PDB file of C-alpha atoms in Angstrom:
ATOM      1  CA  UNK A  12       9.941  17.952   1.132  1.00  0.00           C
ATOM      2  CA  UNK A  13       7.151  15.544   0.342  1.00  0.00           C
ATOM      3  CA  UNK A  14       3.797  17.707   1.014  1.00  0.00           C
ATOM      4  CA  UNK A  15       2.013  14.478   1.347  1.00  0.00           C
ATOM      5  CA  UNK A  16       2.246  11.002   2.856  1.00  0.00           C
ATOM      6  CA  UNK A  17       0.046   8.557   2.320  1.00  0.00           C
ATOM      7  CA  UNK A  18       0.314   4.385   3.610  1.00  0.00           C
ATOM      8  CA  UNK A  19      -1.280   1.596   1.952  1.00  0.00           C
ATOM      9  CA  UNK A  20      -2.608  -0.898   3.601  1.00  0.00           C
ATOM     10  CA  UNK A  21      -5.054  -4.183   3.140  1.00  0.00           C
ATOM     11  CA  UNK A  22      -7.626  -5.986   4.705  1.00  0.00           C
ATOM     12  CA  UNK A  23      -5.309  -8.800   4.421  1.00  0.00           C
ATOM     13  CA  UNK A  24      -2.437  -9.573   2.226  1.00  0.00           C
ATOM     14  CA  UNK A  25      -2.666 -10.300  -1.324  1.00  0.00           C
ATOM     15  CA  UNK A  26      -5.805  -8.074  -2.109  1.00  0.00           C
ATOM     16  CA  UNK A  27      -4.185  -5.740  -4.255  1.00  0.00           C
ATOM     17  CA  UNK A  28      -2.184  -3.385  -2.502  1.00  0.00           C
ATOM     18  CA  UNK A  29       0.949  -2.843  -4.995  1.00  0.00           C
ATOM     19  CA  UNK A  30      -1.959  -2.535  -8.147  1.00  0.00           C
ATOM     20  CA  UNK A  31      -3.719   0.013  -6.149  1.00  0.00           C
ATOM     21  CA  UNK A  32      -0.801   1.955  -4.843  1.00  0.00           C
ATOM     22  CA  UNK A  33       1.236   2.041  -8.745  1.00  0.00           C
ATOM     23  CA  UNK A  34      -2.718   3.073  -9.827  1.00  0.00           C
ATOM     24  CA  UNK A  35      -2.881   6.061  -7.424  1.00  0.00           C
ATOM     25  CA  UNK A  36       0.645   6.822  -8.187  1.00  0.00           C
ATOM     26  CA  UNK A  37      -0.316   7.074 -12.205  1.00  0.00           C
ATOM     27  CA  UNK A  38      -3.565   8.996 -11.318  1.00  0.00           C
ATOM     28  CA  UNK A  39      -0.898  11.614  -9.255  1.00  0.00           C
ATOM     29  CA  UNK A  40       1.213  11.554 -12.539  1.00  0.00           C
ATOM     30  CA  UNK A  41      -1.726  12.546 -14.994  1.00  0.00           C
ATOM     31  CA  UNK A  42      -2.699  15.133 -12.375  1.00  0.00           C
ATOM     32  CA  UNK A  43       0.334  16.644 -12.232  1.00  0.00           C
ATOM     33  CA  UNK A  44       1.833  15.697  -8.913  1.00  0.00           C
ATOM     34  CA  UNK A  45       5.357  14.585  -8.663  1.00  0.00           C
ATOM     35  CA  UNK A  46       5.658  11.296  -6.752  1.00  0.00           C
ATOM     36  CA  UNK A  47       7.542   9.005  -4.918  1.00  0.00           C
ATOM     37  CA  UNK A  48       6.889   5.625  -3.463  1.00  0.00           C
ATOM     38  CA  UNK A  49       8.591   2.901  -1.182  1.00  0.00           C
ATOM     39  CA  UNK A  50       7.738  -0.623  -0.045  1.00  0.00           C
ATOM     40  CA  UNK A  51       9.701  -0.450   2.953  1.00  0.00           C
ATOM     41  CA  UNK A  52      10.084  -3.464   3.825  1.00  0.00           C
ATOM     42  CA  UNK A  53       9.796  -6.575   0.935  1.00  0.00           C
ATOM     43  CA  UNK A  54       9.485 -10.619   1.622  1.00  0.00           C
ATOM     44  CA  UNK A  55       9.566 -12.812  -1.335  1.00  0.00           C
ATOM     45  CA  UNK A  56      12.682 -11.107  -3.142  1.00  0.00           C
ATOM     46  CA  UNK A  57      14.280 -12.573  -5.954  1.00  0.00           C
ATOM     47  CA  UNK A  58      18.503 -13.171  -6.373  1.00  0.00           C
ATOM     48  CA  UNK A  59      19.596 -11.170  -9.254  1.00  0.00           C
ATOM     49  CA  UNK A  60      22.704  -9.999 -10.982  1.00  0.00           C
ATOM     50  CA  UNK A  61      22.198  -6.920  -8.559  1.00  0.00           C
ATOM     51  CA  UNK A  62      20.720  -8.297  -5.387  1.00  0.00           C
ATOM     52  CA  UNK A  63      17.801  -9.013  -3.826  1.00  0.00           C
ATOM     53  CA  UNK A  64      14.814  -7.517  -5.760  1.00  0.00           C
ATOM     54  CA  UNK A  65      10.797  -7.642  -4.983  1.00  0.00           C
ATOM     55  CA  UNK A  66       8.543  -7.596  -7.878  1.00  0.00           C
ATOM     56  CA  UNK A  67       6.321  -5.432  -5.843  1.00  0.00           C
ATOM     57  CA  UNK A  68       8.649  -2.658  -5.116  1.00  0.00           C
ATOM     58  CA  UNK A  69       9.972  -2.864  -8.919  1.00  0.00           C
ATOM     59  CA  UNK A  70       6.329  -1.664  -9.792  1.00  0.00           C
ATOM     60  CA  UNK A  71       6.257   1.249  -7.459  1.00  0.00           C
ATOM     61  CA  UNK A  72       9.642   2.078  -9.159  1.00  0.00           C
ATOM     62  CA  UNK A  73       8.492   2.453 -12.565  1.00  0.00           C
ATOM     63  CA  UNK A  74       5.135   3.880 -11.909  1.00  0.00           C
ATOM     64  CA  UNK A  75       6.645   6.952  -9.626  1.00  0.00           C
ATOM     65  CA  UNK A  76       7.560  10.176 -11.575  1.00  0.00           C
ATOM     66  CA  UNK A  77      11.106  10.739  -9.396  1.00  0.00           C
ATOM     67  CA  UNK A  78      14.112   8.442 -10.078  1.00  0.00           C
ATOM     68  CA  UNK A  79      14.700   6.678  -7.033  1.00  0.00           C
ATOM     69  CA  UNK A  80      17.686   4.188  -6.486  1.00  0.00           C
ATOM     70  CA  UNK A  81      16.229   0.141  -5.820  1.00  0.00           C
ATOM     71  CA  UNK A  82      17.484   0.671  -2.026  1.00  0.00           C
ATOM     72  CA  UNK A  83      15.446   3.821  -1.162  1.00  0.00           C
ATOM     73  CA  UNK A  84      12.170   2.202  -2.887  1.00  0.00           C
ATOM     74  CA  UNK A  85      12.840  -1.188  -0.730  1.00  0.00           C
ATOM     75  CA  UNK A  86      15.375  -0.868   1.841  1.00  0.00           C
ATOM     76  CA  UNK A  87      14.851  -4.422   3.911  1.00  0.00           C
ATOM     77  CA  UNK A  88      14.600  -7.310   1.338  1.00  0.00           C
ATOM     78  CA  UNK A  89      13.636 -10.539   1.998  1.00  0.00           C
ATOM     79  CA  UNK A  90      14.091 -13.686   0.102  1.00  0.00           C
ATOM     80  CA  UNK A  91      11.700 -16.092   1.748  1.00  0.00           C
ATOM     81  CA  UNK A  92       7.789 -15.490   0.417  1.00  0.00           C
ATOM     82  CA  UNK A  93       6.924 -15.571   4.138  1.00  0.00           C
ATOM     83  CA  UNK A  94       5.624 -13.036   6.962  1.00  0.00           C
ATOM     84  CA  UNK A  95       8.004 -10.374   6.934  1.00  0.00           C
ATOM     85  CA  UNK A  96       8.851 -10.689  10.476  1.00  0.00           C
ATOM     86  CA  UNK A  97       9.549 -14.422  10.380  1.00  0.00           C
ATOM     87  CA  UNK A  98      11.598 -13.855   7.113  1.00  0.00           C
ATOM     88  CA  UNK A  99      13.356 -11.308   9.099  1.00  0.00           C
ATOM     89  CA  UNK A 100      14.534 -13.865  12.046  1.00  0.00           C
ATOM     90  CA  UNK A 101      15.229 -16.414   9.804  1.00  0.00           C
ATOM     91  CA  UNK A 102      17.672 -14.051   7.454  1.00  0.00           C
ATOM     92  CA  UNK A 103      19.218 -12.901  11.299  1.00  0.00           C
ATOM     93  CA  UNK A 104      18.106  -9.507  11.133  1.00  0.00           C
ATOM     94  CA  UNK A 105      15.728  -7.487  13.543  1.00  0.00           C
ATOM     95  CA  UNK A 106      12.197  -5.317  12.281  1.00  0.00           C
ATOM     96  CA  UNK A 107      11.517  -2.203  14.052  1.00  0.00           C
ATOM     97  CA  UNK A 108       9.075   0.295  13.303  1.00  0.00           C
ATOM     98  CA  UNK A 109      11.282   3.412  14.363  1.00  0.00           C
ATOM     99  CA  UNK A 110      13.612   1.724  11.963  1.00  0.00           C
ATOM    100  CA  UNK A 111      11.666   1.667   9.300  1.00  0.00           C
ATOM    101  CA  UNK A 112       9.994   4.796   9.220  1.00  0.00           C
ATOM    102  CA  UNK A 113      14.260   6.483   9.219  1.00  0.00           C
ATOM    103  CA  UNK A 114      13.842   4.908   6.248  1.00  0.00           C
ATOM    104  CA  UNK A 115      10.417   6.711   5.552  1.00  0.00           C
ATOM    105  CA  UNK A 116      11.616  10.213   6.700  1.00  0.00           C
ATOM    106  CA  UNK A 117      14.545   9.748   4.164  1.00  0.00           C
ATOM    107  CA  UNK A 118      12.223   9.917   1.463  1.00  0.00           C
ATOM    108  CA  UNK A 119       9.838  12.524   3.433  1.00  0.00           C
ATOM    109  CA  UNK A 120      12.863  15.258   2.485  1.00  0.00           C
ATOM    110  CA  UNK A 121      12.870  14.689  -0.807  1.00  0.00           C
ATOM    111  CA  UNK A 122      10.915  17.366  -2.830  1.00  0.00           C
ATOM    112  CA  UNK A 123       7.511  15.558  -4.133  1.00  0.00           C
ATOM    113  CA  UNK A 124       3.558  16.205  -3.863  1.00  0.00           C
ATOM    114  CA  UNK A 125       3.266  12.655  -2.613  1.00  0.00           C
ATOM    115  CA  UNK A 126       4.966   9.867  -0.861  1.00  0.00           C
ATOM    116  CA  UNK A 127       3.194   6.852  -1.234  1.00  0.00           C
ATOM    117  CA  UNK A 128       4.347   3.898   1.547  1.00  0.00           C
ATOM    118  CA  UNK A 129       2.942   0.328   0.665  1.00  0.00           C
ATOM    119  CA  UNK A 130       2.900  -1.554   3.792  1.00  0.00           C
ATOM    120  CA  UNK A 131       2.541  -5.667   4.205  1.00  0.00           C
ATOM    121  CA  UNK A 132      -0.245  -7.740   4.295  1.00  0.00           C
ATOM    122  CA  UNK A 133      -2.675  -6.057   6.485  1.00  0.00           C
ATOM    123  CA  UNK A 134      -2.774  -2.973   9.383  1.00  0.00           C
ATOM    124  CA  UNK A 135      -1.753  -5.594  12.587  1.00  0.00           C
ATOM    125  CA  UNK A 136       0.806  -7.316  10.528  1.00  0.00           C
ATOM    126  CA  UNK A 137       3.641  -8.144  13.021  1.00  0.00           C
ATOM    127  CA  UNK A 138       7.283  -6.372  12.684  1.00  0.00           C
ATOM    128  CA  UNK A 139       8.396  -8.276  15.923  1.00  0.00           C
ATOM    129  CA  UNK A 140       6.839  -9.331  19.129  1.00  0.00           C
ATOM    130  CA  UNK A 141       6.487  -5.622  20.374  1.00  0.00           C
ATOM    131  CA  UNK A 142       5.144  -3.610  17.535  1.00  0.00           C
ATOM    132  CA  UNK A 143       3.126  -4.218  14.352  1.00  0.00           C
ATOM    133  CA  UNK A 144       3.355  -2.234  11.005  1.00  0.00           C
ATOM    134  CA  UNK A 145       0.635   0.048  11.973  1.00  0.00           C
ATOM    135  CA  UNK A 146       3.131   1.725  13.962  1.00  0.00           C
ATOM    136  CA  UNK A 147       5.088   2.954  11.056  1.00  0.00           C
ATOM    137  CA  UNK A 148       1.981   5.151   9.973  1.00  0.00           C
ATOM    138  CA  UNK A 149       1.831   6.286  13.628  1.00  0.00           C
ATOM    139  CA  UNK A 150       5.020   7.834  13.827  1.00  0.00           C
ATOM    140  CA  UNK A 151       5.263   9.419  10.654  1.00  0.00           C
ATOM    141  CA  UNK A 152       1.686  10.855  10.742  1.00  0.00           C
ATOM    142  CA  UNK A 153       0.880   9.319   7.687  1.00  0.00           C
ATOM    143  CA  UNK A 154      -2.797   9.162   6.289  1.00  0.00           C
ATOM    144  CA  UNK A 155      -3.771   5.700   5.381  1.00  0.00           C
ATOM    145  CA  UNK A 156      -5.537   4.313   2.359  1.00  0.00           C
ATOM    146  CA  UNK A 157      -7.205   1.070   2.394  1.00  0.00           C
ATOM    147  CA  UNK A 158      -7.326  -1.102  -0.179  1.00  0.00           C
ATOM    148  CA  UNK A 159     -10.491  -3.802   0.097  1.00  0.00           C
ATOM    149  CA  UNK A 160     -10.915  -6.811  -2.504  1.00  0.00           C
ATOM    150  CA  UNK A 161     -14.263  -7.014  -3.813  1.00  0.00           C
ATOM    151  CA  UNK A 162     -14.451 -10.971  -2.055  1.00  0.00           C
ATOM    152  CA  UNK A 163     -16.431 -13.087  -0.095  1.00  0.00           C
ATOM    153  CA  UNK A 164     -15.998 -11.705   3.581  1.00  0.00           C
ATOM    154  CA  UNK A 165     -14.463  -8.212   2.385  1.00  0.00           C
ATOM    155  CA  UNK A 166     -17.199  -6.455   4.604  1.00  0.00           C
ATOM    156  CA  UNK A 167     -16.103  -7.609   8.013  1.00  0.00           C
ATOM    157  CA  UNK A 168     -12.724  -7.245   7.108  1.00  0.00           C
ATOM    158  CA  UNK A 169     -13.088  -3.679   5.424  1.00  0.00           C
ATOM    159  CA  UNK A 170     -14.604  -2.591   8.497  1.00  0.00           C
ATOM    160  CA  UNK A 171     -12.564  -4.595  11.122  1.00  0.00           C
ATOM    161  CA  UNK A 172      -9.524  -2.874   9.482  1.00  0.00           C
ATOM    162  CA  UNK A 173     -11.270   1.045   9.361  1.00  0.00           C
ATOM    163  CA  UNK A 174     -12.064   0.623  13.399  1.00  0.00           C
ATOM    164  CA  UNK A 175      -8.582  -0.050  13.934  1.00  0.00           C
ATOM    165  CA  UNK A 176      -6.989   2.622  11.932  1.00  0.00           C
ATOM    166  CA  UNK A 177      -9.223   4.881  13.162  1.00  0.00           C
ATOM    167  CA  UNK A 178      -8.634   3.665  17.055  1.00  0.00           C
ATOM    168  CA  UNK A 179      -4.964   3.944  16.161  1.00  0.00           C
ATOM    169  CA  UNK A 180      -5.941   7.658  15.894  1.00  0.00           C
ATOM    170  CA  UNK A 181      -4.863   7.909  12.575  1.00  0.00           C
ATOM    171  CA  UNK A 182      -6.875   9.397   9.595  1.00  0.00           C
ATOM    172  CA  UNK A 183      -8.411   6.847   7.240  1.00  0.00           C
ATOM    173  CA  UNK A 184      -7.840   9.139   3.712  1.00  0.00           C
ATOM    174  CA  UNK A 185      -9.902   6.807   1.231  1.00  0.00           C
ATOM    175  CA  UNK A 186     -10.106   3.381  -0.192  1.00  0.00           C
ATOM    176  CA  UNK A 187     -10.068   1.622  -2.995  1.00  0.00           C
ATOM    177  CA  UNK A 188     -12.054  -1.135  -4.275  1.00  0.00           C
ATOM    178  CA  UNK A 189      -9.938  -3.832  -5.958  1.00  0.00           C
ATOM    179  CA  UNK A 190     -11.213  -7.208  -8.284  1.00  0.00           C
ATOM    180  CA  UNK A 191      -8.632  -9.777  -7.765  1.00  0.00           C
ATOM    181  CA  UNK A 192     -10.232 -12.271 -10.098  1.00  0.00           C
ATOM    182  CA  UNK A 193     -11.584 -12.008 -13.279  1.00  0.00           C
ATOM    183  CA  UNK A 194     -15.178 -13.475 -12.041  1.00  0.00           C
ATOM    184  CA  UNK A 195     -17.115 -11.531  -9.976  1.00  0.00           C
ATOM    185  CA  UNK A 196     -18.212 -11.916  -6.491  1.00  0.00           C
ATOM    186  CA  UNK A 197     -21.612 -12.968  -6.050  1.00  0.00           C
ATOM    187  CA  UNK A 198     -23.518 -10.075  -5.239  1.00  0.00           C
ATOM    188  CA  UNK A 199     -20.788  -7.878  -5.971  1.00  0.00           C
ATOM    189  CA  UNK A 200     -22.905  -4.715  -6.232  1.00  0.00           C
ATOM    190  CA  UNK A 201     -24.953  -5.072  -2.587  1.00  0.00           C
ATOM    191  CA  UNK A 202     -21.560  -5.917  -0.928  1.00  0.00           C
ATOM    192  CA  UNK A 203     -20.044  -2.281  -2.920  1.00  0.00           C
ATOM    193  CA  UNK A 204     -23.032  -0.273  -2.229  1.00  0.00           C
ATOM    194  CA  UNK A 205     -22.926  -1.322   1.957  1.00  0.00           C
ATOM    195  CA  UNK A 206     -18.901  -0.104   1.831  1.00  0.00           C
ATOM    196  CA  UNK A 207     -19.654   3.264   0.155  1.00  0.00           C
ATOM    197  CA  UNK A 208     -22.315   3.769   2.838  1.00  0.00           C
ATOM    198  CA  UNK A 209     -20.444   2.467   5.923  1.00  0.00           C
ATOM    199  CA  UNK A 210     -16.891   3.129   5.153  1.00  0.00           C
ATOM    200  CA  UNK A 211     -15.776   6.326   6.623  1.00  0.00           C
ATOM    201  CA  UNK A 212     -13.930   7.430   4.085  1.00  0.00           C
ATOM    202  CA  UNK A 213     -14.533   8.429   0.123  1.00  0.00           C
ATOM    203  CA  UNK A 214     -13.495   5.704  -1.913  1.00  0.00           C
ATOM    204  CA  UNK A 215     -10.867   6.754  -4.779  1.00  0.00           C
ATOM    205  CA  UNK A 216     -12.238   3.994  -7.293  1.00  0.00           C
ATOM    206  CA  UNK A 217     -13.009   0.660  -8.213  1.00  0.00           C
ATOM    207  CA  UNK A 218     -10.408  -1.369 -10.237  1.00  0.00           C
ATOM    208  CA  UNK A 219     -11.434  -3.948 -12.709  1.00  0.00           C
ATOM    209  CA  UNK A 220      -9.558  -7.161 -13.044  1.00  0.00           C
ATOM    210  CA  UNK A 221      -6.447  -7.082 -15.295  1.00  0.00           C
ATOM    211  CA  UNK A 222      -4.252 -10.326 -15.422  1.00  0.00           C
ATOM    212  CA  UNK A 223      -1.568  -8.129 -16.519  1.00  0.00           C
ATOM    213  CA  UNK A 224      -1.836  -4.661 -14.710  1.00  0.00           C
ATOM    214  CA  UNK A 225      -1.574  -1.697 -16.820  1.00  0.00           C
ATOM    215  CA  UNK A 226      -1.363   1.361 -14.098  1.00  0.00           C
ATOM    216  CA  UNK A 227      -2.207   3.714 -17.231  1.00  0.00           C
ATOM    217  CA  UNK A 228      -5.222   1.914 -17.692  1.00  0.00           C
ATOM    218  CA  UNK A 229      -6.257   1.462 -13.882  1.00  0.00           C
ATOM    219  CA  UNK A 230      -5.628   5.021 -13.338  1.00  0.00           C
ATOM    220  CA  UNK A 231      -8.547   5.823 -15.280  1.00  0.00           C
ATOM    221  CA  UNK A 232     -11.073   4.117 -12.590  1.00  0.00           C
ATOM    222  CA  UNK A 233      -9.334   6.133  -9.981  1.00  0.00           C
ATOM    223  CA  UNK A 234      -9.942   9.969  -8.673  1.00  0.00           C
ATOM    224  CA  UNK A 235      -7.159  11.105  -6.311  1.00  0.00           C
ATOM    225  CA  UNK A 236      -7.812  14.633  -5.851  1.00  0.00           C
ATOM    226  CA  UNK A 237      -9.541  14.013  -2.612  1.00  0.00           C
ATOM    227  CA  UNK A 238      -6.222  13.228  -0.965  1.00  0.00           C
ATOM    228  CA  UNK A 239      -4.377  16.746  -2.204  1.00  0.00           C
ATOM    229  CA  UNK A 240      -7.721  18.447  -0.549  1.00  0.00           C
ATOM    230  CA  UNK A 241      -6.745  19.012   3.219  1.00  0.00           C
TER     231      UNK A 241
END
């Protein structure tokens, strides 16, 4: 049984989350820790020779230590590169977060030292017009790690999205700092130093830009061992 969950999450979508999570997942891997990872639910899949596939979810494949059939590492794929709940309706199929985290607790059994769970865009990211993704988290107990893009307006955002996992009453593990273009934000070093103060949570690193992402190589700006503490 996985001794550890953890759910990634962004301040929005397309800050990094898939980098971060196959970075943390390496980090695990040179620590020692046997891993496993899912992207539950995946919009933007491709048509191939053997289905649907994400590019996202084909990541967290290669970078977890356990061999993991394409279905259990993303079980709901979507073709259109929209909000997964819209690309839901419009492939005639129905989100739901008790769904999804059967799904989850599948891959909770298996025998691992971590289970990492990338989510979709950010925490209130709609599954249907009841219940967003943050309830996945909720009823699996998961600890959450957010992922914040060193970008104008990351502060607000950073901080918008702690409150709420927090209020949520879940437990905020760490975050992790993430460049997601090769030029730096203008005062990039006053915007890091007010998260590390105001954040309540440890950050696990600070990833430089990579046009190609090498998780070996990211790993190395990364310390995990806070999250195999408690």
């Amino acid at each position: 049984m996985a001794k550890l969950t953890c759910f990634v999450t962004g301040t929005d979508t397309e800050v990094g989350k898939t980098i971060a999570s196959a970075a943390i997942l390496e980090a695990a891997r040179q620590a020692g820790k046997r891993t496993l990872a899912m992207k539950p639910v995946a919009s933007g899949c491709e048509e191939t020779a053997d289905g649907l596939r994400n590019e996202d979810a084909l990541m967290l494949q290669a970078a977890m230590t356990e061999s993991l059939p394409y279905e259990q590492v993303n079980p709901v794929a979507l073709q259109p590169a929209i909000a997964p709940h819209v690309a839901a309706e419009q492939a005639g199929r129905t989100l739901s977060a008790e769904r999804l985290a059967g799904f989850c607790r599948g891959l909770q059994m298996k025998p691992a030292d971590l289970l990492l769970i990338e989510g979709a865009g950010g925490w209130r990211v709609p599954l249907n017009p009841r219940e967003t993704y943050a309830r996945v988290p909720g009823i699996l107990g998961a600890k959450v790690i957010l992922v914040v893009p060193l970008q104008l307006g990351c502060i607000n955002h950073a901080m918008l999205s702690a409150e709420a996992i927090l209020s949520d009453g879940l437990s905020l593990a760490g975050w992790v700092a993430n460049h997601p273009r090769p030029e730096a934000m203008p005062c990039e070093e006053d915007t890091l130093g007010y998260l590390l103060n105001h954040l309540p949570a440890p950050c696990l690193g600070v990833l430089p830009w990579q046009d190609n992402p090498q998780p070996a190589e990211l790993a190395d700006h990364l310390d995990v061992s806070v999250l195999f503490e408690n």
